[in-house]
Amino acid sequence: MSGKGGLEGVVVADISSSLVDGENGRLIYAGYEIEDLAANSTFEEVCHLLWYGRLPKADELELLRSRIAHDAKLPDEIIAMMKALPKQAEPMAVLRTVVSALAHYDPDAEILGNKAVAMHKAIRLTGQITTACAAWDRIRKGHEPIAPRQDLALSANFVYMLSGEEPKKETVDAVDVYMILLAEHGMNASTFTARVVTGTGSDFHSAIVGAIGALKGPAHGGANAEAMRQFVEIGEVENVEPWFTKNIKNGERRIMGIGHRIYKALDPRAQILRDKAKAMAEASGNMKWFLIADNLAQLARADQYFIERKLYPNVDYYSAIVLYTIGLDIDMFTPLFAMSRIAGWSANVIEQMGGRLIRPDANYVGPMGLKWVPINER
Ligand code: ACO
């Protein structure tokens, strides 16, 4: 096997939706710097950019917003199925089940290889995944799910569907910035999974189900929840240094939310989310979680081990603080990641459609020359 494995450095596709420049800490969506989009754009605008390759005009943006809102409603049968699931079911596992089941209610589910039809599925699933996340958070707490409103953009609708109350602007803004930042990211593990499934000629929902499975892992999207659990475990600002010494310097653990396969400089999304997390902490008057995260990051930045390996906070590190500050349960963090990344998955699935089967090779390291032996002689 070449290198350290994990397909490091292997180029598997041409991609037009995003460029991750890991050496310089830059992220570009279809030509636009992520900082520019985070400061000025909306999630629907970014969806348009990723799906159609350009920013929308005002009427195009409103059309896309209203189509996503219109299609965001879940079939009654899906709500009934969700109510039948065990209340303690892990939210990403529920989302995986729901997206798989939604295929049965999509009239176009088995129309394969048609990019215009796939675009409709992308629009539908973008709304439906958000509704499913909010609905599951209510159902598991014994509340009735709330249907999406037709007049709201997706981030506002999510906040609305969690509580049924008029969404607060600061909360919606925080969710929308998060949604913009997480929407797309080169050939990450879940996007690659979606492309592999699509490369076999399989259907759109199967590709997204596969992607959700990959995102769920703690080395990928699951890290935002693990990062927050680690901050909660640290508990107080004065515990940061002893925790670092015991668990990282003298222990076997990794700091969750730090390190990245591609970024060997600061992840630009982490910088934006750090600023956001700090501003939100100051506004709320509770600096504790921000300071725990920030002090731990500073310890790592000054440590030779982290310096040598070019390990910096990734997007999951400070996003954990942002999502915790808006009051989300920790196990809902990764579903929020999926709510956003469906935009990038869809762009990649559509780009992959009609492409060649993705089928890498393997280096056989097993035995050779063995002869079959009757069972009673083994
Ligand atoms: N804490 C401590 N050490 C680390 C960390 C960390 N968070 N991350 C990597 N390292 C070390 C490894 O031990 C290894 O050291 P070695 O060379 O002495 O063996 C070296 O840095 C390289 O690590 P790899 O695991 O080979 O790097 P890889 O590119 O395969 O993994 C990954 C990247 C999975 C993100 C890793 O940095 C990690 O586990 N981070 C914590 C989990 C996390 O935050 N995941 C989210 C990633 S971003 C995203 O998906 C949205």
XYZ file of C-alpha atoms and ligand atoms in Angstrom:
429
model
C 0.000 0.000 0.000
C 1.319 3.456 -0.839
C 1.758 6.115 1.856
C -0.238 5.990 5.083
C -3.408 4.642 3.472
C -6.774 6.324 3.703
C -6.438 7.384 0.023
C -4.384 10.367 1.200
C -3.322 12.512 -1.731
C -5.300 10.458 -4.276
C -7.331 12.590 -6.709
C -10.582 10.771 -7.500
C -12.614 13.314 -9.478
C -12.817 16.690 -11.142
C -15.042 18.865 -8.979
C -16.486 22.307 -9.703
C -18.391 23.070 -6.507
C -15.517 23.730 -4.083
C -11.781 24.050 -3.646
C -10.121 23.244 -0.327
C -6.667 24.825 -0.221
C -5.274 23.122 2.850
C -1.798 24.660 2.770
C -3.118 28.213 2.805
C -6.279 27.643 4.855
C -8.647 28.718 2.084
C -12.066 27.386 1.120
C -13.761 28.451 -2.105
C -17.289 27.576 -3.239
C -17.590 27.784 -7.048
C -15.226 30.753 -7.192
C -16.255 32.614 -4.004
C -14.170 32.800 -0.828
C -15.991 31.308 2.154
C -15.444 34.480 4.222
C -17.313 36.506 1.591
C -20.229 34.071 1.526
C -20.435 33.743 5.318
C -20.552 37.522 5.725
C -23.010 38.321 2.954
C -24.909 35.291 1.722
C -27.761 33.031 2.832
C -27.965 29.246 2.832
C -30.407 29.162 -0.104
C -28.109 31.456 -2.062
C -25.261 29.029 -1.435
C -27.456 26.107 -2.534
C -28.113 27.940 -5.793
C -24.411 28.596 -6.228
C -23.495 24.951 -5.617
C -26.280 23.490 -7.742
C -26.357 25.905 -10.685
C -22.783 27.216 -10.539
C -23.708 30.868 -10.012
C -25.340 33.166 -7.477
C -29.082 33.661 -8.048
C -30.898 36.829 -9.071
C -33.564 38.008 -6.600
C -36.461 36.178 -8.287
C -34.414 32.974 -8.642
C -33.495 33.082 -4.976
C -37.115 33.538 -3.914
C -38.179 30.710 -6.218
C -35.610 28.345 -4.717
C -36.462 29.392 -1.149
C -40.177 28.837 -1.725
C -39.641 25.496 -3.467
C -37.490 24.205 -0.603
C -40.070 25.409 1.942
C -42.933 23.913 -0.076
C -41.262 20.503 -0.403
C -40.033 20.435 3.203
C -43.203 18.845 4.541
C -42.843 15.182 5.499
C -45.487 12.647 4.393
C -47.808 11.651 7.266
C -46.581 8.066 6.925
C -43.015 9.194 7.648
C -44.114 11.093 10.755
C -46.010 7.970 11.893
C -42.910 5.844 11.284
C -40.759 8.264 13.287
C -43.218 8.145 16.180
C -42.881 4.354 16.199
C -39.086 4.468 16.606
C -37.525 4.076 20.069
C -37.281 7.527 21.704
C -33.629 6.943 22.618
C -32.649 6.255 18.997
C -29.532 8.151 17.954
C -30.607 11.163 15.821
C -28.187 10.467 12.944
C -29.409 6.876 12.828
C -32.985 8.180 12.714
C -32.070 10.561 9.898
C -30.485 7.688 7.966
C -33.714 5.665 8.351
C -35.937 8.615 7.425
C -34.031 9.503 4.253
C -34.121 5.879 3.167
C -37.871 5.699 3.815
C -38.523 9.020 2.047
C -37.481 7.370 -1.221
C -40.702 5.322 -1.096
C -42.768 8.532 -1.185
C -40.728 10.279 -3.886
C -42.507 9.819 -7.223
C -39.184 10.111 -9.055
C -37.125 7.908 -6.746
C -36.280 5.302 -9.364
C -35.801 7.680 -12.280
C -32.054 7.304 -12.600
C -29.429 9.198 -14.525
C -31.522 12.328 -15.208
C -29.866 15.461 -13.846
C -33.013 17.649 -13.975
C -34.951 15.062 -11.966
C -32.025 14.740 -9.558
C -32.150 18.505 -8.992
C -35.795 18.175 -7.889
C -34.772 15.441 -5.468
C -32.025 17.690 -4.098
C -34.546 20.476 -3.455
C -37.016 18.071 -1.834
C -34.471 16.371 0.388
C -32.873 19.652 1.473
C -36.181 20.740 2.979
C -37.210 17.302 4.213
C -33.954 16.632 6.077
C -34.350 19.888 8.006
C -37.956 19.054 8.868
C -36.949 15.528 9.914
C -34.239 16.849 12.258
C -36.599 19.266 13.991
C -39.411 16.686 14.056
C -37.213 14.035 15.658
C -36.065 16.415 18.371
C -39.726 17.047 19.248
C -41.002 13.479 18.847
C -38.345 12.016 21.138
C -39.287 14.572 23.801
C -42.955 13.586 23.550
C -44.106 16.621 21.529
C -46.017 16.767 18.257
C -43.801 17.745 15.297
C -44.438 21.152 13.749
C -44.946 21.519 9.990
C -42.641 23.874 8.060
C -43.896 27.359 7.256
C -44.094 28.451 3.625
C -42.895 31.995 4.283
C -39.574 31.181 5.957
C -36.086 30.412 4.726
C -34.658 27.067 5.790
C -32.596 28.141 8.821
C -35.511 30.168 10.222
C -37.854 27.257 9.548
C -35.593 24.899 11.471
C -35.528 27.185 14.515
C -39.301 27.659 14.230
C -39.998 23.915 13.945
C -37.967 23.156 17.079
C -40.245 25.183 19.351
C -43.180 26.570 17.344
C -42.228 30.066 18.491
C -41.360 32.980 16.256
C -37.644 32.433 15.565
C -35.203 34.950 17.084
C -33.025 36.754 14.554
C -29.738 36.097 16.421
C -30.452 32.349 16.557
C -31.445 32.190 12.905
C -28.333 34.163 11.897
C -26.094 31.757 13.834
C -27.745 28.708 12.242
C -27.560 30.254 8.769
C -23.854 31.071 9.045
C -23.275 27.505 10.237
C -25.326 26.164 7.296
C -23.317 28.251 4.800
C -19.967 27.154 6.222
C -20.767 23.437 6.299
C -22.532 23.185 2.927
C -19.661 21.841 0.849
C -16.072 20.718 1.308
C -14.275 19.032 -1.563
C -13.826 15.264 -1.527
C -14.597 14.731 2.166
C -15.504 11.214 3.314
C -19.296 11.571 3.117
C -19.192 13.290 -0.285
C -16.868 10.579 -1.561
C -19.329 7.969 -0.274
C -22.194 9.690 -2.101
C -20.096 9.736 -5.273
C -19.185 6.044 -4.965
C -22.868 5.090 -4.608
C -23.807 7.348 -7.536
C -20.981 5.890 -9.622
C -22.702 2.499 -9.573
C -25.770 4.083 -11.202
C -27.758 3.780 -7.983
C -30.457 6.263 -6.912
C -30.195 9.678 -5.260
C -31.629 8.621 -1.887
C -29.189 5.699 -1.622
C -26.290 8.089 -2.194
C -27.514 10.411 0.576
C -28.161 7.511 2.966
C -24.573 6.367 2.406
C -23.295 9.887 2.967
C -25.215 10.185 6.238
C -23.626 6.943 7.400
C -20.148 8.291 6.670
C -20.852 11.679 8.244
C -22.019 10.026 11.465
C -18.514 8.823 12.386
C -16.503 10.757 15.009
C -13.556 11.178 12.610
C -15.900 13.178 10.342
C -19.202 14.925 11.193
C -19.637 13.196 14.524
C -16.708 15.247 15.828
C -18.831 18.330 16.603
C -20.805 16.398 19.228
C -17.638 14.719 20.542
C -15.927 18.111 20.801
C -18.762 19.476 22.925
C -18.843 16.350 25.125
C -15.129 16.896 25.744
C -15.716 20.560 26.732
C -18.503 19.454 29.084
C -16.174 16.810 30.548
C -13.562 19.517 31.208
C -16.342 21.449 32.910
C -14.503 24.532 34.179
C -11.900 26.852 32.693
C -9.378 26.001 35.434
C -9.624 22.292 34.501
C -8.375 22.817 30.946
C -4.659 22.500 31.655
C -4.823 19.432 33.940
C -7.252 17.774 31.501
C -4.855 18.427 28.595
C -1.882 17.055 30.552
C -3.709 13.946 31.736
C -5.654 12.992 28.613
C -3.602 14.321 25.722
C 0.017 14.712 26.850
C 0.073 11.657 29.107
C -2.939 9.841 27.680
C -3.995 8.200 24.468
C -6.816 10.553 23.547
C -7.132 12.997 20.668
C -8.575 16.470 21.013
C -11.876 16.212 19.155
C -12.356 19.064 16.696
C -8.632 19.400 16.053
C -6.746 18.058 13.027
C -7.706 17.657 9.402
C -6.605 15.550 6.470
C -6.346 18.541 4.129
C -5.868 21.660 6.288
C -2.296 22.113 7.419
C -3.142 25.698 8.381
C -6.152 27.019 10.276
C -9.464 25.877 8.785
C -10.994 29.207 7.636
C -14.419 28.052 8.869
C -12.981 27.590 12.362
C -11.838 31.218 12.398
C -15.300 32.483 11.396
C -16.994 30.239 13.940
C -14.542 31.243 16.663
C -15.495 34.896 16.116
C -19.174 33.954 16.105
C -18.859 31.812 19.240
C -17.031 34.614 21.058
C -19.619 37.237 20.074
C -22.470 34.946 21.139
C -20.776 34.147 24.453
C -20.272 37.847 25.175
C -23.878 38.633 24.264
C -25.189 35.846 26.495
C -22.933 36.802 29.412
C -21.711 33.195 29.679
C -18.100 32.943 28.498
C -17.408 29.561 30.097
C -17.731 27.217 27.102
C -15.987 29.568 24.738
C -13.082 30.002 27.165
C -12.736 26.275 27.785
C -12.548 25.661 24.031
C -10.290 28.601 23.338
C -7.859 27.886 26.178
C -7.600 24.240 25.110
C -6.925 25.317 21.511
C -4.204 27.706 22.736
C -2.523 24.946 24.752
C -2.499 22.748 21.664
C -1.187 25.575 19.465
C 1.772 26.056 21.801
C 2.549 22.347 22.081
C 5.385 20.853 20.009
C 3.392 17.708 19.151
C 0.561 19.746 17.594
C 2.973 22.215 15.951
C 5.006 19.464 14.270
C 1.894 17.738 12.926
C 0.233 21.015 11.861
C -2.881 20.265 13.880
C -5.339 23.189 14.108
C -8.983 23.472 15.151
C -11.296 22.308 12.361
C -14.859 23.412 11.641
C -16.306 21.129 14.319
C -14.351 22.715 17.179
C -15.962 26.146 17.539
C -19.200 25.160 15.813
C -19.833 22.987 18.872
C -19.826 26.145 21.019
C -22.100 28.015 18.594
C -24.645 25.179 18.476
C -24.528 24.656 22.257
C -25.070 28.370 22.853
C -28.243 28.386 20.762
C -29.533 25.594 22.999
C -29.331 22.551 20.744
C -28.936 19.148 22.355
C -25.429 17.815 21.721
C -26.625 14.772 19.795
C -28.412 17.096 17.339
C -25.152 18.736 16.237
C -24.269 16.150 13.588
C -27.808 16.107 12.124
C -27.395 19.881 11.695
C -24.214 19.166 9.762
C -26.242 16.839 7.496
C -28.938 19.520 7.097
C -26.285 21.734 5.562
C -24.089 19.211 3.740
C -27.043 17.870 1.735
C -26.343 20.912 -0.466
C -22.807 19.755 -1.272
C -23.724 16.075 -1.462
C -26.400 16.909 -4.022
C -24.031 19.005 -6.136
C -21.520 16.156 -6.134
C -24.091 13.454 -6.863
C -25.348 15.428 -9.860
C -21.801 16.057 -11.073
C -20.954 12.349 -10.672
C -24.033 11.111 -12.555
C -23.090 9.408 -15.794
C -19.455 9.167 -14.684
C -17.372 6.036 -14.631
C -17.783 3.392 -11.905
C -15.533 4.238 -8.929
C -13.702 1.039 -8.220
C -10.200 1.289 -6.754
C -7.773 -1.580 -6.474
C -6.394 -3.305 -3.364
C -3.071 -4.831 -2.458
C -3.604 -8.490 -1.499
C -1.703 -9.371 1.695
C -3.356 -12.739 2.487
C -1.861 -16.273 2.122
C -1.391 -18.102 -1.198
C -1.217 -21.724 -2.346
C -3.404 -23.320 0.330
C -5.300 -26.525 -0.522
C -8.799 -27.278 0.701
C -8.862 -29.847 3.514
C -11.948 -31.980 4.392
C -13.698 -30.571 7.474
C -12.904 -33.523 9.763
C -9.176 -33.217 8.958
C -8.785 -29.516 9.940
N -5.385 15.158 18.677
C -4.145 14.638 18.861
N -3.395 14.113 17.868
C -3.905 14.102 16.635
C -5.180 14.630 16.363
C -5.923 15.165 17.439
N -7.138 15.658 17.254
N -5.449 14.480 15.057
C -4.374 13.892 14.514
N -3.435 13.654 15.461
C -2.109 13.082 15.244
C -2.184 11.588 15.029
O -2.064 10.886 16.245
C -1.014 11.348 14.106
O 0.164 11.351 14.857
P 1.387 10.363 14.408
O 1.842 10.873 13.077
O 2.403 10.511 15.489
O 0.818 8.968 14.319
C -0.994 12.586 13.239
O -1.593 13.628 14.030
C -1.765 12.454 11.920
O -3.052 11.928 12.238
P -3.875 10.983 11.261
O -4.916 10.285 12.035
O -2.934 10.142 10.440
O -4.496 12.060 10.293
P -5.737 11.845 9.355
O -5.580 12.804 8.250
O -5.907 10.411 8.988
O -6.975 12.212 10.306
C -8.601 13.419 11.496
C -7.601 13.435 10.325
C -9.428 12.140 11.461
C -9.520 14.597 11.336
C -7.813 13.518 12.827
O -7.099 14.746 12.874
C -8.720 13.391 14.043
O -8.991 12.271 14.475
N -9.224 14.535 14.603
C -10.169 14.484 15.684
C -11.574 14.202 15.123
C -12.122 15.378 14.334
O -12.054 16.514 14.773
N -12.736 15.087 13.179
C -13.387 16.101 12.338
C -12.613 16.320 11.077
S -13.260 17.667 10.180
C -14.692 17.096 9.526
O -14.844 16.004 9.133
C -15.773 18.024 9.464
